[in-house]
CSV table of C-alpha atoms and ligand atoms in Angstrom, one decimal:
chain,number,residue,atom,x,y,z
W,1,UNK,CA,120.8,-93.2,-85.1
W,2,UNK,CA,119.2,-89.6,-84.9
W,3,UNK,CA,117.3,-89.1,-81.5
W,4,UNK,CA,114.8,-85.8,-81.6
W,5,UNK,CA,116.3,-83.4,-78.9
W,6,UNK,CA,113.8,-80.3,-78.0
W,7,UNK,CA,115.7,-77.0,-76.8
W,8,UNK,CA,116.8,-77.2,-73.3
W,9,UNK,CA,114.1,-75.3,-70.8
W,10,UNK,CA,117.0,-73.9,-68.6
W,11,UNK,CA,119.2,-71.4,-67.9
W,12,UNK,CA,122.6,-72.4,-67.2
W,13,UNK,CA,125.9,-70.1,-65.8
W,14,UNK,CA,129.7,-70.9,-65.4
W,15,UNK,CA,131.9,-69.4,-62.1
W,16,UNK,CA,134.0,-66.3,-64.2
W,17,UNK,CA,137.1,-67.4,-66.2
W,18,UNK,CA,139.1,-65.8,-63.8
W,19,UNK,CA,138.3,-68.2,-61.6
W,20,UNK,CA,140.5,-71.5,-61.3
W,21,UNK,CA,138.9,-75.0,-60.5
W,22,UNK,CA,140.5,-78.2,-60.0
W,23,UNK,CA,138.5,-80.7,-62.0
W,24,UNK,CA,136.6,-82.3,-59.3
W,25,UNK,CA,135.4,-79.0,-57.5
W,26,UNK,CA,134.3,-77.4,-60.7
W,27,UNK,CA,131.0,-76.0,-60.7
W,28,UNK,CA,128.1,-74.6,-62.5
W,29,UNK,CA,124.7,-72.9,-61.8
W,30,UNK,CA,121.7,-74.2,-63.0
W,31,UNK,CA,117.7,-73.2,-62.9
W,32,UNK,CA,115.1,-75.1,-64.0
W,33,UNK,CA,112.5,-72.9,-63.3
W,34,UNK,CA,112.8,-72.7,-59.5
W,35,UNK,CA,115.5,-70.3,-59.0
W,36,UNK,CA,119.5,-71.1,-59.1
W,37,UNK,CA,121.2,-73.9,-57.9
W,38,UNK,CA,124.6,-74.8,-58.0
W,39,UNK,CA,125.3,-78.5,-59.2
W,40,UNK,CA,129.1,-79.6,-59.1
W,41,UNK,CA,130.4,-81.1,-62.4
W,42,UNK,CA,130.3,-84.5,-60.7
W,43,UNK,CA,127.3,-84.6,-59.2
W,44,UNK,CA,126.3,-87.0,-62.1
W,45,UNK,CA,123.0,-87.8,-61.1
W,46,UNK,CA,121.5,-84.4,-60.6
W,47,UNK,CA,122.9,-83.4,-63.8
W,48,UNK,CA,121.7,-86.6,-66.1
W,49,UNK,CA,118.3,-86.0,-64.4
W,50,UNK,CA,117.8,-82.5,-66.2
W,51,UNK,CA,117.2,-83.6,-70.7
W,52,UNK,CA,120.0,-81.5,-72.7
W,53,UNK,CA,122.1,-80.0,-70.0
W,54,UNK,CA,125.1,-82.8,-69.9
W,55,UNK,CA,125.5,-82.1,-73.4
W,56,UNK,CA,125.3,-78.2,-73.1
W,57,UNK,CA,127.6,-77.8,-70.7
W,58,UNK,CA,130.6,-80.7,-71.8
W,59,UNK,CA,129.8,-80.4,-75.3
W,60,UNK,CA,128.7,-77.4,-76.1
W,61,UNK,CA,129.9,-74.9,-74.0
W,62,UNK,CA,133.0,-76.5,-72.7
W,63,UNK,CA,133.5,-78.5,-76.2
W,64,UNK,CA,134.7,-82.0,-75.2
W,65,UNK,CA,136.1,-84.1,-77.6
W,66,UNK,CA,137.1,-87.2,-76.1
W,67,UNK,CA,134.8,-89.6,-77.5
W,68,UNK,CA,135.2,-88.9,-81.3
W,69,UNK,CA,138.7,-88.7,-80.8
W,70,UNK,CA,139.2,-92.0,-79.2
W,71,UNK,CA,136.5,-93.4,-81.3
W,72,UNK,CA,138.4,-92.3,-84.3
W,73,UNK,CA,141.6,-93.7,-82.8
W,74,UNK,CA,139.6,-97.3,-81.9
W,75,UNK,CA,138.4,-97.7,-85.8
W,76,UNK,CA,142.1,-96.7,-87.0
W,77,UNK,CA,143.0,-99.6,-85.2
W,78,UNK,CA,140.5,-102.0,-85.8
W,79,UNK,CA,140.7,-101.4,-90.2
W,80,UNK,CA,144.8,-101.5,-89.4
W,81,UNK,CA,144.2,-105.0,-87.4
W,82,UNK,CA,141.4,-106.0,-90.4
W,83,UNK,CA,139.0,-106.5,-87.9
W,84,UNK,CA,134.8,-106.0,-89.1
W,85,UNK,CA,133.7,-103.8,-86.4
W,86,UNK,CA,130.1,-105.0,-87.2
W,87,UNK,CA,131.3,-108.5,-85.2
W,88,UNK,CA,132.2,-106.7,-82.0
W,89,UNK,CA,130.9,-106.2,-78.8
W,90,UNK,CA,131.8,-103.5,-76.3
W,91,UNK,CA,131.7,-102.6,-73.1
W,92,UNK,CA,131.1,-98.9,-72.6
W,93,UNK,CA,132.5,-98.7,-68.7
W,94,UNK,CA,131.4,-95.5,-67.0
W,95,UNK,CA,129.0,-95.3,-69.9
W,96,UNK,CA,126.8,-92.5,-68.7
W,97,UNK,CA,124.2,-91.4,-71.2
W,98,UNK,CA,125.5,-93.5,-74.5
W,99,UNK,CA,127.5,-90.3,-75.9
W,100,UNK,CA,130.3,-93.0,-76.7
W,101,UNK,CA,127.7,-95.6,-78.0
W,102,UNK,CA,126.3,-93.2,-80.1
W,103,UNK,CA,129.7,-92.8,-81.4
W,104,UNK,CA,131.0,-96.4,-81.6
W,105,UNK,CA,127.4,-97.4,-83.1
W,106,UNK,CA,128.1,-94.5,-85.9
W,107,UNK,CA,131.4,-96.4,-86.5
W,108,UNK,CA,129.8,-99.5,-87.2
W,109,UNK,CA,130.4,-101.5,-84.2
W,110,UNK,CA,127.8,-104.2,-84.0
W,111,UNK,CA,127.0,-104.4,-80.4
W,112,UNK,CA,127.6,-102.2,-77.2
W,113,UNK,CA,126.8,-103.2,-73.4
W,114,UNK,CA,126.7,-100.3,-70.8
W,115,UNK,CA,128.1,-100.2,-67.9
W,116,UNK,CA,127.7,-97.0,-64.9
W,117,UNK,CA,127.5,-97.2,-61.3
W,118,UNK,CA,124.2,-95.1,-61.1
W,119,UNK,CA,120.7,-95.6,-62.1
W,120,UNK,CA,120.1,-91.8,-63.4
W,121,UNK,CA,123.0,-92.4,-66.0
W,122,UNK,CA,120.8,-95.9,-67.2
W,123,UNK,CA,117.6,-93.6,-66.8
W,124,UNK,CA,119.6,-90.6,-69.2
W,125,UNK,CA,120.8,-93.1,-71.7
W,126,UNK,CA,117.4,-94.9,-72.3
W,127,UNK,CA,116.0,-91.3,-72.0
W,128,UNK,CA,118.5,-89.4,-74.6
W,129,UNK,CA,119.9,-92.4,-77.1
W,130,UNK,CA,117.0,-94.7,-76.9
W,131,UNK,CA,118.6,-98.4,-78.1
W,132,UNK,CA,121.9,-98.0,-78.4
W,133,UNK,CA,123.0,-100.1,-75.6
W,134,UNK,CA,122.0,-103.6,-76.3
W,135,UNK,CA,122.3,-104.2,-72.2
W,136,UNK,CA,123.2,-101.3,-69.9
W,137,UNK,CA,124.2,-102.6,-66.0
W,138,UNK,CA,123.8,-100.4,-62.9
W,139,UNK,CA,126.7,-101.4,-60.8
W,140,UNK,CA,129.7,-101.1,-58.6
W,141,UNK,CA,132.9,-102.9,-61.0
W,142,UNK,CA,134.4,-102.5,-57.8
W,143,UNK,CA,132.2,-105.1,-55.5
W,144,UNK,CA,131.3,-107.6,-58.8
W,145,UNK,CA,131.1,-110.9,-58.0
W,146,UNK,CA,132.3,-113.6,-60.1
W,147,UNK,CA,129.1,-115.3,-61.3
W,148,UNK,CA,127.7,-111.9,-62.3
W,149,UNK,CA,130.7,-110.5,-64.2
W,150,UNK,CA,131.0,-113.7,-66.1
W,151,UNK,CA,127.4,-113.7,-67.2
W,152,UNK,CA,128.1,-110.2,-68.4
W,153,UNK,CA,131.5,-110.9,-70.0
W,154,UNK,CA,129.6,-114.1,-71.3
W,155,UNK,CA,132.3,-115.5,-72.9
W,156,UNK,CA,134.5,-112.4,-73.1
W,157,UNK,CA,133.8,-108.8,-74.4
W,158,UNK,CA,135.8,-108.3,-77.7
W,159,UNK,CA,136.5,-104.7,-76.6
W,160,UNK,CA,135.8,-102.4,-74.1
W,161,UNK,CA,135.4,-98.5,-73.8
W,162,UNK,CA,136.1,-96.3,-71.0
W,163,UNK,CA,135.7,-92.3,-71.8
W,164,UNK,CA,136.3,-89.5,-69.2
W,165,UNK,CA,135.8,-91.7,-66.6
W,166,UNK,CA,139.2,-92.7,-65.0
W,167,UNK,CA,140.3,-91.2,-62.0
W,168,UNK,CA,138.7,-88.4,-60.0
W,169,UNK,CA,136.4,-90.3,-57.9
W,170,UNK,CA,135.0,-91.8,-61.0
W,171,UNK,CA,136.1,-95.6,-61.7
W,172,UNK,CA,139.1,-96.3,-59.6
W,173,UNK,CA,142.0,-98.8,-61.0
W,174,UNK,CA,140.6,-101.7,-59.0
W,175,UNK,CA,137.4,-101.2,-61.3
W,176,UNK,CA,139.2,-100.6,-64.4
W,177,UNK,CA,140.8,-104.1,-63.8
W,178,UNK,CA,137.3,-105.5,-63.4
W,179,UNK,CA,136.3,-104.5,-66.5
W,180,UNK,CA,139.3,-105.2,-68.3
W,181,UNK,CA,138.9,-109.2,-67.0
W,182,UNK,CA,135.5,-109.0,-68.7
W,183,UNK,CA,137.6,-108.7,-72.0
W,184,UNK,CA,138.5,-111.6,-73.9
W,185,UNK,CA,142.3,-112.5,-74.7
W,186,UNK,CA,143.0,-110.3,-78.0
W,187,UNK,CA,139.9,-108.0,-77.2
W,188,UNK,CA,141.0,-104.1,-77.6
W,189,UNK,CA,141.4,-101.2,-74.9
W,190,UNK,CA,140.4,-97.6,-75.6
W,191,UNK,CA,140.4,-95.4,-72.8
W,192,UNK,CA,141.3,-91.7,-72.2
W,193,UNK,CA,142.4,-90.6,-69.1
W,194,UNK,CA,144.2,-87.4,-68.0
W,195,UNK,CA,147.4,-86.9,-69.5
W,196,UNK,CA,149.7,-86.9,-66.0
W,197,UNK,CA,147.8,-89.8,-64.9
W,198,UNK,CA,150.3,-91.6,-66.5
W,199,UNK,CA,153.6,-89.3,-66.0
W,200,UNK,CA,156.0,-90.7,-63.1
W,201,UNK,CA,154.4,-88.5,-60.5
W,202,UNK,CA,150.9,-89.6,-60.7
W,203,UNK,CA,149.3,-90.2,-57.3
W,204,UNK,CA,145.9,-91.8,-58.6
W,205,UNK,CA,147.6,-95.9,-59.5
W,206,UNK,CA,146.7,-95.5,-62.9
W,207,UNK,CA,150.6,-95.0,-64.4
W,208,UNK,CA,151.4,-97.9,-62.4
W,209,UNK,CA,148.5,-100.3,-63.3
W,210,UNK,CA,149.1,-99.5,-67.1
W,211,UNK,CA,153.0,-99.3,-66.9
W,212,UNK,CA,152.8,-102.8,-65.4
W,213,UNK,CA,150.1,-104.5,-67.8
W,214,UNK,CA,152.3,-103.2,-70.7
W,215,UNK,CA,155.8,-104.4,-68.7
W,216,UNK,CA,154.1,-108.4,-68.4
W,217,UNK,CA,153.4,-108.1,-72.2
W,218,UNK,CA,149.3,-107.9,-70.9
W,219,UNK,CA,148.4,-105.0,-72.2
W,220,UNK,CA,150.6,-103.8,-76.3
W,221,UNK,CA,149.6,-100.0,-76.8
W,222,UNK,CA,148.6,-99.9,-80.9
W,223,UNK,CA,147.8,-95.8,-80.5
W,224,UNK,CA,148.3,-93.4,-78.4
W,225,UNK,CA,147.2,-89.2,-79.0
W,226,UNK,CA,147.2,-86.6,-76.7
W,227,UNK,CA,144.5,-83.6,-77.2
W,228,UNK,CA,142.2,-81.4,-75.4
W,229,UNK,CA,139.4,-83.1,-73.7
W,230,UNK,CA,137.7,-80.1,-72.9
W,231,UNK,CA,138.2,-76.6,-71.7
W,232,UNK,CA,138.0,-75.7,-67.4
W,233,UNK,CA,135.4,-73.3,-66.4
W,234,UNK,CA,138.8,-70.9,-66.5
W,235,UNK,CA,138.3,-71.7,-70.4
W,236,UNK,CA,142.2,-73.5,-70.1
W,237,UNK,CA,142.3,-76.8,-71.8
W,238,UNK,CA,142.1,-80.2,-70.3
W,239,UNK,CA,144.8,-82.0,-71.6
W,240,UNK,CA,144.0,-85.7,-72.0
W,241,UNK,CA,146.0,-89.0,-73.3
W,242,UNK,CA,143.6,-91.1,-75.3
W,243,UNK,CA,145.3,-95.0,-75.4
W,244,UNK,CA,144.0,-97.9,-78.2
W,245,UNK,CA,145.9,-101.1,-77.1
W,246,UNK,CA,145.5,-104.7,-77.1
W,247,UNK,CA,144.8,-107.5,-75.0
W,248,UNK,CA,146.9,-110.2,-74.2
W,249,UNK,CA,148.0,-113.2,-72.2
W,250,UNK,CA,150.3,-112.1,-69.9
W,251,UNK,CA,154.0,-113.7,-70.3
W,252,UNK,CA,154.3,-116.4,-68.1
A,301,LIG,C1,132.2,-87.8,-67.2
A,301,LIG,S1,131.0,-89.0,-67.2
A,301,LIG,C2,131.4,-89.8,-68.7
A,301,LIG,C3,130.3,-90.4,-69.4
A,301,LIG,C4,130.6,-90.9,-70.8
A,301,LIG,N1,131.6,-91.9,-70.8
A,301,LIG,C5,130.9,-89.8,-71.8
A,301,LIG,O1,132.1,-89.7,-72.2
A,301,LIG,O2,130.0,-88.9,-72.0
A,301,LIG,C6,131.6,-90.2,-66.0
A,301,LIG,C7,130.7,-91.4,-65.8
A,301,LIG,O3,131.3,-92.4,-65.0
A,301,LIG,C8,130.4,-92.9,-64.1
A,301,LIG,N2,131.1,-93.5,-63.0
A,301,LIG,C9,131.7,-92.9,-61.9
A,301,LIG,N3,132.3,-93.8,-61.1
A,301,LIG,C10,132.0,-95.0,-61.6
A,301,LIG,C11,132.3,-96.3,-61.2
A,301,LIG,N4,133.0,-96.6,-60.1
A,301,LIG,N5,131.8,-97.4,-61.9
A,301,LIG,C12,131.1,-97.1,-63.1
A,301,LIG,N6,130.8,-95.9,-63.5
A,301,LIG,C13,131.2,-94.8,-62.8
A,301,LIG,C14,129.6,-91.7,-63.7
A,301,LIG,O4,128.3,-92.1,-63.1
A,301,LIG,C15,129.4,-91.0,-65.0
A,301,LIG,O5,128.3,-91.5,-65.7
């Protein structure tokens, strides 16, 4: 699925490498046209509003990998489970503008559903990857109610996705157990979240949502890799865990 994507018409500048950011105050400065601005790497919706410059400054400059790698890691899984990707459907959580349904549709997975709690990531996606969300939901996983996650889920997603997205303000565990419930029973998990998310001293809930699916027998891990998810503005990696597992009932 090749999109057209015209050179971006800004100019775009990083705080010095001497500098040290903690991932959610990291910065960059940006201008369009009007003179500088500085945009924080989290304010997503001022940065999916600008064509080209989410990818030039993750992907480009600051070379994230996470989604081919846990891509990669999903489809090892799926060929050692014999499972025809073209039969699935995901659910891209946090999906902001279809960078991981780009690359789960390049893997052959039939269908994917989108999921982000802002309308400029929808607006991005539609915008920069025209088509490769079959659905794509603006909401808060968070404050779903029933009726609408289960006509959503319809009938269960046989997978789901969540890239870059865990923790830091971004999708919370409550929300990540949302989603999860919209999988079906033997649907697959791949998610990447930072690596001491899930070490003993790890303040966020994630270690101890995870540590406890896989305790009840909920949650079996099939692949697990950790790698650099992309450098800091202080050019230091970003060391992320990227997790395949599968879904199950959990032991009564
Ligand atoms: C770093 S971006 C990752 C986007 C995409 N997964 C990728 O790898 O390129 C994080 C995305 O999570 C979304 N997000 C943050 N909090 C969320 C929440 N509570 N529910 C759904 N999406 C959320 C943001 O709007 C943003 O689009």
């Amino acid at each position: 699925m090749a999109v057209e994507r015209s050179a971006p018409s800004f100019r775009l500048a990083l705080p010095e490498p001497t500098t040290n950011y903690e991932q959610d105050t990291e910065y960059c400065v940006l201008d369009t046209g009007t003179g500088w601005t500085e945009y924080r790497f989290h304010d997503y919706d001022e940065l999916f509003k600008v064509p080209g410059l989410y990818e030039k400054l993750f992907y480009e400059i600051l070379q994230c990998q996470s989604p081919p790698v846990v891509c990669d890691l999903l489809a090892e899984q799926l060929t050692a489970e014999r499972v025809d990707p073209s039969g699935l459907r995901v659910l891209d959580v946090g999906a902001g503008n279809g960078i991981v349904a780009e690359e789960l549709r390049n893997r052959g997975i039939g269908k994917v559903v989108g999921v982000d709690i802002i309308p400029e990531a929808r607006d991005a996606a539609e915008r920069d990857r025209p088509g490769v969300y079959d659905d794509y939901h603006v909401l808060d996983l968070t404050a779903l109610n029933e009726d609408r996650a289960s006509a959503i889920a319809s009938g269960g997603f046989d997978a789901m996705t969540c890239v870059a997205a865990l923790g830091f303000g971004d999708i919370p565990p409550e929300a990540f157990r949302a989603a999860f419930d919209m999988v079906a029973v033997d649907g697959f998990v791949a998610i990447t979240l930072r690596d001491d998310f899930l070490s003993d001293g790890d303040t966020t809930g994630f270690a101890g949502l995870i540590n406890s699916m896989l305790a009840s027998g909920e949650l079996e891990q099939l692949g697990s890799t950790v790698y650099r998810h992309r450098l800091a503005t202080s050019r230091d990696p970003l060391l992320y865990r990227a997790v395949v597992a599968r879904k199950h009932r959990p032991r009564a």
